[in-house]
Amino acid sequence: MSNNRIVSGMRPTGKLHLGHYHGVLSNWLELQKNFQCFFFAADWHSLTTEYANTDGIKESIREMVLDWLAFGIDPEQSVIFEQSQVPQHAELNLILGMITPVSWLERNPTYKEMQENLTTKDLSTFGFLGYPVLMASDIILYKAARVPVGQDQVPHLEITREIARRFNHLYQPVFPEPAALLTETPKVLGLDGRKMSKSYNNAIFLSEDADTTRKKVLSMVTDTQRIYKKDPGEPDRCVAFNLHSLYVPQEKRDEIVVACRSAQLGCVDCKKILADCMVETLAPFRAKREELAADEGLVDNVLAEGSKKAEVVARETMNEVRAALKV
Ligand code: TRP
């Protein structure tokens, strides 16, 4: 029953930033080389919080998928699709909902946390409570063996395994229990020193232009204890230096550390070095993305083709589910 299939989804939030690049995307790219991967836009999941205003979702999917494609997530190698185009996700969600105890969902830490934090939205809906059931459907519909996710999604994976186990126990063994695939990802800090995030307004986007990136880098917080250029600085306290480790070659970085600590290099010049390296690294990606974006129908085509392929697998699973269920 085991296989090597990988499934992962992203809620469409629009353009991706450096945090995505060094986290999820580089991870996906590695997996794509070695395994059969299903990558999808989790647009129905977006409805759990965005149900009152769905205007931006289509455009967010387009921006996100363009970033995937420009990055090298390849529709020839991986199945790239849109959740809402594969109705079996909803079908399995309904069935899994019948066997999932409400108490499992109510005790989910993400549920409690978001209820408390997102006070601007009314999240006391059936669908929001059922977020992990839909996620379980996404995963076991393809009998995934492993699911690359961030640490924050681990409780959801735990519920997914519990649901799969319960189905297998109640009816017949249909579903393998998927494991979370947690890979080491560097922590990417945003312009203000908090974790890079679109909602914090501190992100450098993959698809923005070089000038915008330069300006943002120059606005970054450095070592707040270094007031004057003549004061020695400490790279370990410097927010910008967090990005140096991702973009500036080791040798240059070693020089910078020495020059900063001895007050020979000022923060502005130091950030210019970072900006140059970053812009240079991102240039091929940005060129590729522009080229892809010029093709108006590309994303729609990729998603339509991918969704067809996904549906073939999804249908097979649903046949087994219906047979096991005898309904
Ligand atoms: N919940 C995930 C997130 O917010 C997105 C997601 C939905 C997902 N379905 C999935 C991830 C299935 C992995 C597998 O990041």
mmCIF file of C-alpha atoms and ligand atoms in Angstrom:
data_model
loop_
_atom_site.group_PDB
_atom_site.id
_atom_site.type_symbol
_atom_site.label_atom_id
_atom_site.label_comp_id
_atom_site.label_asym_id
_atom_site.label_seq_id
_atom_site.Cartn_x
_atom_site.Cartn_y
_atom_site.Cartn_z
ATOM 1 C CA MET A 1 0.000 0.000 0.000
ATOM 2 C CA SER A 2 2.937 2.313 0.499
ATOM 3 C CA ASN A 3 4.211 4.475 -2.297
ATOM 4 C CA ASN A 4 6.469 7.412 -2.701
ATOM 5 C CA ARG A 5 3.905 9.970 -3.604
ATOM 6 C CA ILE A 6 4.268 13.493 -2.287
ATOM 7 C CA VAL A 7 1.349 15.899 -1.914
ATOM 8 C CA SER A 8 1.504 19.511 -0.853
ATOM 9 C CA GLY A 9 -0.695 22.545 -1.165
ATOM 10 C CA MET A 10 -0.436 26.261 -0.639
ATOM 11 C CA ARG A 11 -3.276 28.615 0.058
ATOM 12 C CA PRO A 12 -3.236 31.276 -2.644
ATOM 13 C CA THR A 13 -2.070 34.465 -0.997
ATOM 14 C CA GLY A 14 -0.622 36.101 -4.129
ATOM 15 C CA LYS A 15 2.980 36.832 -4.915
ATOM 16 C CA LEU A 16 5.525 34.736 -3.058
ATOM 17 C CA HIS A 17 8.428 36.211 -1.122
ATOM 18 C CA LEU A 18 11.930 35.190 -0.110
ATOM 19 C CA GLY A 19 10.584 33.225 2.831
ATOM 20 C CA HIS A 20 8.706 30.964 0.417
ATOM 21 C CA TYR A 21 11.724 30.745 -1.854
ATOM 22 C CA HIS A 22 14.109 29.439 0.787
ATOM 23 C CA GLY A 23 11.470 27.384 2.549
ATOM 24 C CA VAL A 24 8.739 25.650 0.618
ATOM 25 C CA LEU A 25 9.846 26.177 -2.974
ATOM 26 C CA SER A 26 13.421 24.954 -2.751
ATOM 27 C CA ASN A 27 12.073 21.990 -0.883
ATOM 28 C CA TRP A 28 9.499 21.222 -3.584
ATOM 29 C CA LEU A 29 12.121 21.537 -6.285
ATOM 30 C CA GLU A 30 14.313 18.930 -4.602
ATOM 31 C CA LEU A 31 11.396 16.529 -4.140
ATOM 32 C CA GLN A 32 10.266 16.960 -7.711
ATOM 33 C CA LYS A 33 13.566 15.478 -8.903
ATOM 34 C CA ASN A 34 13.065 12.226 -7.073
ATOM 35 C CA PHE A 35 9.385 11.583 -6.464
ATOM 36 C CA GLN A 36 5.982 11.792 -8.027
ATOM 37 C CA CYS A 37 4.695 15.097 -6.702
ATOM 38 C CA PHE A 38 1.243 16.638 -6.580
ATOM 39 C CA PHE A 39 1.365 20.375 -5.894
ATOM 40 C CA PHE A 40 -1.837 22.344 -5.714
ATOM 41 C CA ALA A 41 -3.427 25.703 -5.019
ATOM 42 C CA ALA A 42 -5.647 25.179 -1.984
ATOM 43 C CA ASP A 43 -8.320 27.662 -3.017
ATOM 44 C CA TRP A 44 -11.148 26.018 -1.106
ATOM 45 C CA HIS A 45 -9.008 26.342 1.995
ATOM 46 C CA SER A 46 -8.835 30.067 1.339
ATOM 47 C CA LEU A 47 -12.589 30.177 1.698
ATOM 48 C CA THR A 48 -12.303 29.151 5.345
ATOM 49 C CA THR A 49 -11.135 32.681 6.126
ATOM 50 C CA GLU A 50 -11.940 34.653 2.949
ATOM 51 C CA TYR A 51 -15.498 33.494 2.345
ATOM 52 C CA ALA A 52 -16.862 37.026 2.668
ATOM 53 C CA ASN A 53 -14.615 38.444 -0.033
ATOM 54 C CA THR A 54 -13.500 36.061 -2.715
ATOM 55 C CA ASP A 55 -12.589 38.660 -5.347
ATOM 56 C CA GLY A 56 -8.839 38.297 -5.100
ATOM 57 C CA ILE A 57 -8.534 34.522 -5.057
ATOM 58 C CA LYS A 58 -8.267 33.888 -8.828
ATOM 59 C CA GLU A 59 -5.585 36.534 -9.257
ATOM 60 C CA SER A 60 -3.712 35.241 -6.217
ATOM 61 C CA ILE A 61 -3.637 31.776 -7.741
ATOM 62 C CA ARG A 62 -2.211 33.154 -10.964
ATOM 63 C CA GLU A 63 0.535 35.101 -9.192
ATOM 64 C CA MET A 64 1.427 32.159 -6.995
ATOM 65 C CA VAL A 65 1.521 29.605 -9.788
ATOM 66 C CA LEU A 66 3.616 31.922 -11.975
ATOM 67 C CA ASP A 67 6.132 32.007 -9.149
ATOM 68 C CA TRP A 68 6.090 28.204 -8.933
ATOM 69 C CA LEU A 69 6.667 27.822 -12.640
ATOM 70 C CA ALA A 70 9.395 30.458 -12.837
ATOM 71 C CA PHE A 71 11.106 28.743 -9.952
ATOM 72 C CA GLY A 72 11.215 25.475 -11.853
ATOM 73 C CA ILE A 73 8.227 23.570 -10.528
ATOM 74 C CA ASP A 74 7.599 21.765 -13.762
ATOM 75 C CA PRO A 75 4.228 20.574 -15.078
ATOM 76 C CA GLU A 76 6.025 17.875 -17.074
ATOM 77 C CA GLN A 77 7.427 16.344 -13.909
ATOM 78 C CA SER A 78 4.860 17.212 -11.274
ATOM 79 C CA VAL A 79 1.092 17.379 -11.237
ATOM 80 C CA ILE A 80 0.288 21.048 -10.690
ATOM 81 C CA PHE A 81 -3.385 21.639 -10.074
ATOM 82 C CA GLU A 82 -6.177 23.602 -8.462
ATOM 83 C CA GLN A 83 -8.083 22.019 -5.602
ATOM 84 C CA SER A 84 -11.460 23.400 -6.657
ATOM 85 C CA GLN A 85 -11.102 21.845 -10.118
ATOM 86 C CA VAL A 86 -10.984 18.352 -8.654
ATOM 87 C CA PRO A 87 -14.424 17.818 -7.095
ATOM 88 C CA GLN A 88 -13.334 14.593 -5.383
ATOM 89 C CA HIS A 89 -11.670 16.733 -2.711
ATOM 90 C CA ALA A 90 -15.130 17.897 -1.674
ATOM 91 C CA GLU A 91 -16.600 14.429 -1.997
ATOM 92 C CA LEU A 92 -14.017 12.833 0.260
ATOM 93 C CA ASN A 93 -14.257 15.794 2.636
ATOM 94 C CA LEU A 94 -17.930 15.036 3.108
ATOM 95 C CA ILE A 95 -17.315 11.389 3.858
ATOM 96 C CA LEU A 96 -14.401 12.012 6.201
ATOM 97 C CA GLY A 97 -16.560 14.584 7.971
ATOM 98 C CA MET A 98 -18.949 11.776 8.897
ATOM 99 C CA ILE A 99 -16.283 9.827 10.765
ATOM 100 C CA THR A 100 -14.304 12.671 12.348
ATOM 101 C CA PRO A 101 -15.189 13.409 15.982
ATOM 102 C CA VAL A 102 -15.776 17.123 16.567
ATOM 103 C CA SER A 103 -13.570 16.908 19.655
ATOM 104 C CA TRP A 104 -10.524 16.177 17.455
ATOM 105 C CA LEU A 105 -11.138 19.418 15.604
ATOM 106 C CA GLU A 106 -11.932 21.533 18.639
ATOM 107 C CA ARG A 107 -8.721 20.587 20.365
ATOM 108 C CA ASN A 108 -6.596 21.430 17.299
ATOM 109 C CA PRO A 109 -4.156 24.120 18.473
ATOM 110 C CA THR A 110 -4.256 26.001 15.142
ATOM 111 C CA TYR A 111 -8.013 26.283 15.417
ATOM 112 C CA LYS A 112 -7.923 27.818 18.869
ATOM 113 C CA GLU A 113 -5.059 30.113 18.011
ATOM 114 C CA MET A 114 -6.627 31.514 14.857
ATOM 115 C CA GLN A 115 -9.991 31.953 16.530
ATOM 116 C CA GLU A 116 -8.279 34.100 19.137
ATOM 117 C CA ASN A 117 -5.991 36.055 16.797
ATOM 118 C CA LEU A 118 -8.104 36.712 13.730
ATOM 119 C CA THR A 119 -10.704 38.732 15.535
ATOM 120 C CA THR A 120 -11.575 40.810 12.454
ATOM 121 C CA LYS A 121 -13.219 37.790 10.854
ATOM 122 C CA ASP A 122 -16.012 35.604 12.034
ATOM 123 C CA LEU A 123 -14.401 32.191 12.074
ATOM 124 C CA SER A 124 -17.130 30.389 13.938
ATOM 125 C CA THR A 125 -18.117 28.445 10.842
ATOM 126 C CA PHE A 126 -18.498 24.747 10.158
ATOM 127 C CA GLY A 127 -15.960 25.050 7.332
ATOM 128 C CA PHE A 128 -13.291 26.680 9.451
ATOM 129 C CA LEU A 129 -13.633 24.039 12.137
ATOM 130 C CA GLY A 130 -13.378 21.445 9.387
ATOM 131 C CA TYR A 131 -10.178 22.864 7.861
ATOM 132 C CA PRO A 132 -8.147 19.784 8.870
ATOM 133 C CA VAL A 133 -10.756 17.418 7.402
ATOM 134 C CA LEU A 134 -10.454 19.092 4.015
ATOM 135 C CA MET A 135 -6.692 18.980 4.346
ATOM 136 C CA ALA A 136 -6.834 15.278 5.201
ATOM 137 C CA SER A 137 -8.949 14.782 2.069
ATOM 138 C CA ASP A 138 -6.362 16.603 -0.063
ATOM 139 C CA ILE A 139 -3.671 14.294 1.159
ATOM 140 C CA ILE A 140 -5.190 10.843 1.375
ATOM 141 C CA LEU A 141 -7.134 11.268 -1.865
ATOM 142 C CA TYR A 142 -3.756 10.692 -3.542
ATOM 143 C CA LYS A 143 -2.584 8.156 -0.957
ATOM 144 C CA ALA A 144 0.386 10.358 -0.268
ATOM 145 C CA ALA A 145 3.245 8.819 1.651
ATOM 146 C CA ARG A 146 4.760 12.118 2.683
ATOM 147 C CA VAL A 147 3.683 15.712 2.952
ATOM 148 C CA PRO A 148 6.242 18.513 2.977
ATOM 149 C CA VAL A 149 4.926 21.132 5.386
ATOM 150 C CA GLY A 150 6.149 23.649 7.906
ATOM 151 C CA GLN A 151 6.172 23.016 11.625
ATOM 152 C CA ASP A 152 2.879 24.906 12.005
ATOM 153 C CA GLN A 153 1.058 22.247 9.971
ATOM 154 C CA VAL A 154 2.171 19.275 12.047
ATOM 155 C CA PRO A 155 -1.037 19.139 14.139
ATOM 156 C CA HIS A 156 -3.026 18.972 10.894
ATOM 157 C CA LEU A 157 -0.952 16.049 9.695
ATOM 158 C CA GLU A 158 -1.555 14.318 13.007
ATOM 159 C CA ILE A 159 -5.321 14.665 12.524
ATOM 160 C CA THR A 160 -4.927 13.430 8.946
ATOM 161 C CA ARG A 161 -3.299 10.243 10.180
ATOM 162 C CA GLU A 162 -5.979 9.754 12.804
ATOM 163 C CA ILE A 163 -8.715 10.150 10.231
ATOM 164 C CA ALA A 164 -7.025 7.725 7.804
ATOM 165 C CA ARG A 165 -6.599 5.197 10.601
ATOM 166 C CA ARG A 166 -10.221 5.533 11.619
ATOM 167 C CA PHE A 167 -11.451 5.011 8.069
ATOM 168 C CA ASN A 168 -9.249 1.937 7.617
ATOM 169 C CA HIS A 169 -10.457 0.547 10.928
ATOM 170 C CA LEU A 170 -14.157 1.201 10.351
ATOM 171 C CA TYR A 171 -14.283 -0.137 6.791
ATOM 172 C CA GLN A 172 -11.247 -1.491 4.940
ATOM 173 C CA PRO A 173 -7.632 -0.521 4.709
ATOM 174 C CA VAL A 174 -7.700 1.993 1.877
ATOM 175 C CA PHE A 175 -5.396 4.774 3.038
ATOM 176 C CA PRO A 176 -1.726 4.794 3.977
ATOM 177 C CA GLU A 177 -0.975 7.066 6.909
ATOM 178 C CA PRO A 178 1.006 9.995 5.566
ATOM 179 C CA ALA A 179 4.047 11.363 7.341
ATOM 180 C CA ALA A 180 5.001 15.007 7.638
ATOM 181 C CA LEU A 181 8.193 15.820 5.831
ATOM 182 C CA LEU A 182 9.887 18.489 7.862
ATOM 183 C CA THR A 183 13.005 19.782 6.235
ATOM 184 C CA GLU A 184 15.453 22.200 7.664
ATOM 185 C CA THR A 185 14.629 25.636 6.284
ATOM 186 C CA PRO A 186 16.552 28.775 7.065
ATOM 187 C CA LYS A 187 14.699 31.398 9.039
ATOM 188 C CA VAL A 188 14.163 34.355 6.732
ATOM 189 C CA LEU A 189 13.711 37.667 8.511
ATOM 190 C CA GLY A 190 11.760 40.525 6.973
ATOM 191 C CA LEU A 191 12.813 44.151 6.651
ATOM 192 C CA ASP A 192 11.841 44.941 10.249
ATOM 193 C CA GLY A 193 13.436 41.892 11.831
ATOM 194 C CA ARG A 194 10.243 39.920 12.312
ATOM 195 C CA LYS A 195 9.645 36.730 10.339
ATOM 196 C CA MET A 196 9.147 37.642 6.658
ATOM 197 C CA SER A 197 5.442 37.672 5.952
ATOM 198 C CA LYS A 198 3.152 39.418 3.526
ATOM 199 C CA SER A 199 0.815 40.408 6.333
ATOM 200 C CA TYR A 200 3.601 42.117 8.271
ATOM 201 C CA ASN A 201 4.385 44.274 5.261
ATOM 202 C CA ASN A 202 8.072 43.421 5.568
ATOM 203 C CA ALA A 203 8.567 41.110 2.603
ATOM 204 C CA ILE A 204 10.806 41.134 -0.445
ATOM 205 C CA PHE A 205 8.828 39.587 -3.273
ATOM 206 C CA LEU A 206 10.328 37.259 -5.825
ATOM 207 C CA SER A 207 8.636 39.016 -8.679
ATOM 208 C CA GLU A 208 9.239 42.658 -7.795
ATOM 209 C CA ASP A 209 11.777 44.651 -9.813
ATOM 210 C CA ALA A 210 15.423 45.100 -8.934
ATOM 211 C CA ASP A 211 15.018 48.753 -7.891
ATOM 212 C CA THR A 212 12.273 47.926 -5.445
ATOM 213 C CA THR A 213 14.402 45.184 -3.947
ATOM 214 C CA ARG A 214 17.373 47.553 -3.649
ATOM 215 C CA LYS A 215 15.302 50.174 -1.863
ATOM 216 C CA LYS A 216 13.886 47.618 0.509
ATOM 217 C CA VAL A 217 17.275 46.175 1.355
ATOM 218 C CA LEU A 218 18.629 49.662 2.071
ATOM 219 C CA SER A 219 15.715 50.258 4.438
ATOM 220 C CA MET A 220 16.463 47.155 6.468
ATOM 221 C CA VAL A 221 17.145 47.253 10.159
ATOM 222 C CA THR A 222 20.780 46.465 10.979
ATOM 223 C CA ASP A 223 22.458 46.266 14.378
ATOM 224 C CA THR A 224 20.318 48.627 16.447
ATOM 225 C CA GLN A 225 23.099 49.025 19.000
ATOM 226 C CA ARG A 226 25.406 50.520 16.387
ATOM 227 C CA ILE A 227 24.510 54.195 16.321
ATOM 228 C CA TYR A 228 27.413 55.801 14.453
ATOM 229 C CA LYS A 229 29.530 54.410 11.682
ATOM 230 C CA LYS A 230 32.551 54.726 13.939
ATOM 231 C CA ASP A 231 30.947 52.328 16.434
ATOM 232 C CA PRO A 232 31.899 48.701 15.927
ATOM 233 C CA GLY A 233 28.944 46.588 14.783
ATOM 234 C CA GLU A 234 27.921 43.007 15.478
ATOM 235 C CA PRO A 235 26.679 40.923 12.523
ATOM 236 C CA ASP A 236 25.024 38.463 14.915
ATOM 237 C CA ARG A 237 22.695 41.262 16.018
ATOM 238 C CA CYS A 238 22.101 42.566 12.494
ATOM 239 C CA VAL A 239 18.786 41.852 10.799
ATOM 240 C CA ALA A 240 20.175 42.442 7.303
ATOM 241 C CA PHE A 241 23.004 40.011 7.932
ATOM 242 C CA ASN A 242 20.425 37.246 8.193
ATOM 243 C CA LEU A 243 19.997 37.701 4.433
ATOM 244 C CA HIS A 244 23.716 38.032 3.780
ATOM 245 C CA SER A 245 24.016 34.406 4.793
ATOM 246 C CA LEU A 246 21.617 33.484 1.987
ATOM 247 C CA TYR A 247 22.962 35.695 -0.795
ATOM 248 C CA VAL A 248 26.509 36.849 -0.160
ATOM 249 C CA PRO A 249 29.282 34.299 -0.842
ATOM 250 C CA GLN A 250 31.046 32.961 2.249
ATOM 251 C CA GLU A 251 34.379 34.602 1.512
ATOM 252 C CA LYS A 252 32.858 38.046 1.109
ATOM 253 C CA ARG A 253 30.819 37.497 4.235
ATOM 254 C CA ASP A 254 33.907 36.709 6.276
ATOM 255 C CA GLU A 255 35.413 39.992 5.112
ATOM 256 C CA ILE A 256 32.245 41.840 6.053
ATOM 257 C CA VAL A 257 32.207 40.392 9.562
ATOM 258 C CA VAL A 258 35.726 41.643 10.182
ATOM 259 C CA ALA A 259 35.076 45.044 8.620
ATOM 260 C CA CYS A 260 31.826 45.516 10.565
ATOM 261 C CA ARG A 261 33.311 44.578 13.923
ATOM 262 C CA SER A 262 36.204 46.953 13.356
ATOM 263 C CA ALA A 263 33.928 49.779 12.208
ATOM 264 C CA GLN A 264 35.559 49.963 8.782
ATOM 265 C CA LEU A 265 32.401 49.159 6.886
ATOM 266 C CA GLY A 266 29.228 51.160 7.394
ATOM 267 C CA CYS A 267 25.733 49.687 7.284
ATOM 268 C CA VAL A 268 24.666 51.434 4.075
ATOM 269 C CA ASP A 269 27.645 50.133 2.123
ATOM 270 C CA CYS A 270 27.179 46.724 3.643
ATOM 271 C CA LYS A 271 23.540 46.631 2.579
ATOM 272 C CA LYS A 272 24.533 47.708 -0.920
ATOM 273 C CA ILE A 273 26.688 44.605 -1.160
ATOM 274 C CA LEU A 274 23.735 42.505 -0.057
ATOM 275 C CA ALA A 275 21.380 44.205 -2.509
ATOM 276 C CA ASP A 276 23.783 43.603 -5.411
ATOM 277 C CA CYS A 277 24.175 39.924 -4.604
ATOM 278 C CA MET A 278 20.463 39.450 -4.101
ATOM 279 C CA VAL A 279 19.460 41.209 -7.303
ATOM 280 C CA GLU A 280 22.015 39.180 -9.222
ATOM 281 C CA THR A 281 20.809 35.885 -7.754
ATOM 282 C CA LEU A 282 17.173 36.668 -8.443
ATOM 283 C CA ALA A 283 17.712 38.044 -11.952
ATOM 284 C CA PRO A 284 17.303 34.750 -13.853
ATOM 285 C CA PHE A 285 14.156 33.934 -11.892
ATOM 286 C CA ARG A 286 12.696 37.366 -12.592
ATOM 287 C CA ALA A 287 13.483 37.194 -16.287
ATOM 288 C CA LYS A 288 11.863 33.785 -16.498
ATOM 289 C CA ARG A 289 8.807 34.964 -14.632
ATOM 290 C CA GLU A 290 8.325 37.916 -16.930
ATOM 291 C CA GLU A 291 8.581 35.667 -19.918
ATOM 292 C CA LEU A 292 5.992 33.287 -18.471
ATOM 293 C CA ALA A 293 3.660 36.100 -17.413
ATOM 294 C CA ALA A 294 3.547 37.357 -20.987
ATOM 295 C CA ASP A 295 1.742 34.172 -21.918
ATOM 296 C CA GLU A 296 -1.771 35.068 -20.766
ATOM 297 C CA GLY A 297 -3.262 31.599 -20.860
ATOM 298 C CA LEU A 298 -0.327 29.703 -19.406
ATOM 299 C CA VAL A 299 -1.423 29.333 -15.797
ATOM 300 C CA ASP A 300 -4.992 28.418 -16.737
ATOM 301 C CA ASN A 301 -3.695 25.758 -19.109
ATOM 302 C CA VAL A 302 -1.245 24.297 -16.635
ATOM 303 C CA LEU A 303 -3.920 24.095 -13.951
ATOM 304 C CA ALA A 304 -6.533 22.633 -16.283
ATOM 305 C CA GLU A 305 -4.141 19.950 -17.533
ATOM 306 C CA GLY A 306 -2.838 19.170 -14.053
ATOM 307 C CA SER A 307 -6.321 19.035 -12.578
ATOM 308 C CA LYS A 308 -7.314 16.469 -15.204
ATOM 309 C CA LYS A 309 -4.356 14.286 -14.250
ATOM 310 C CA ALA A 310 -5.121 14.668 -10.559
ATOM 311 C CA GLU A 311 -8.719 13.738 -11.133
ATOM 312 C CA VAL A 312 -7.765 10.412 -12.697
ATOM 313 C CA VAL A 313 -6.034 9.383 -9.475
ATOM 314 C CA ALA A 314 -8.746 10.942 -7.310
ATOM 315 C CA ARG A 315 -11.458 8.972 -9.085
ATOM 316 C CA GLU A 316 -9.684 5.672 -8.517
ATOM 317 C CA THR A 317 -9.420 6.389 -4.829
ATOM 318 C CA MET A 318 -13.073 7.377 -4.620
ATOM 319 C CA ASN A 319 -14.053 4.085 -6.238
ATOM 320 C CA GLU A 320 -12.235 2.274 -3.469
ATOM 321 C CA VAL A 321 -13.775 4.541 -0.848
ATOM 322 C CA ARG A 322 -17.285 3.898 -2.119
ATOM 323 C CA ALA A 323 -16.648 0.159 -2.282
ATOM 324 C CA ALA A 324 -15.325 0.138 1.283
ATOM 325 C CA LEU A 325 -18.213 2.266 2.483
ATOM 326 C CA LYS A 326 -20.843 0.276 0.573
ATOM 327 C CA VAL A 327 -22.620 3.585 -0.045
HETATM 328 N N1 TRP B 1 -2.863 24.157 5.353
HETATM 329 C C1 TRP B 1 -1.751 24.360 4.472
HETATM 330 C C2 TRP B 1 -1.102 25.711 4.791
HETATM 331 O O1 TRP B 1 -1.759 26.599 5.259
HETATM 332 C C3 TRP B 1 -2.164 24.330 3.027
HETATM 333 C C4 TRP B 1 -2.689 22.994 2.637
HETATM 334 C C5 TRP B 1 -3.976 22.676 2.321
HETATM 335 C C6 TRP B 1 -1.942 21.790 2.516
HETATM 336 N N2 TRP B 1 -4.084 21.351 1.996
HETATM 337 C C7 TRP B 1 -2.847 20.791 2.110
HETATM 338 C C8 TRP B 1 -0.598 21.475 2.702
HETATM 339 C C9 TRP B 1 -2.429 19.472 1.911
HETATM 340 C C10 TRP B 1 -0.180 20.158 2.515
HETATM 341 C C11 TRP B 1 -1.100 19.178 2.116
HETATM 342 O O2 TRP B 1 0.052 25.886 4.552
#
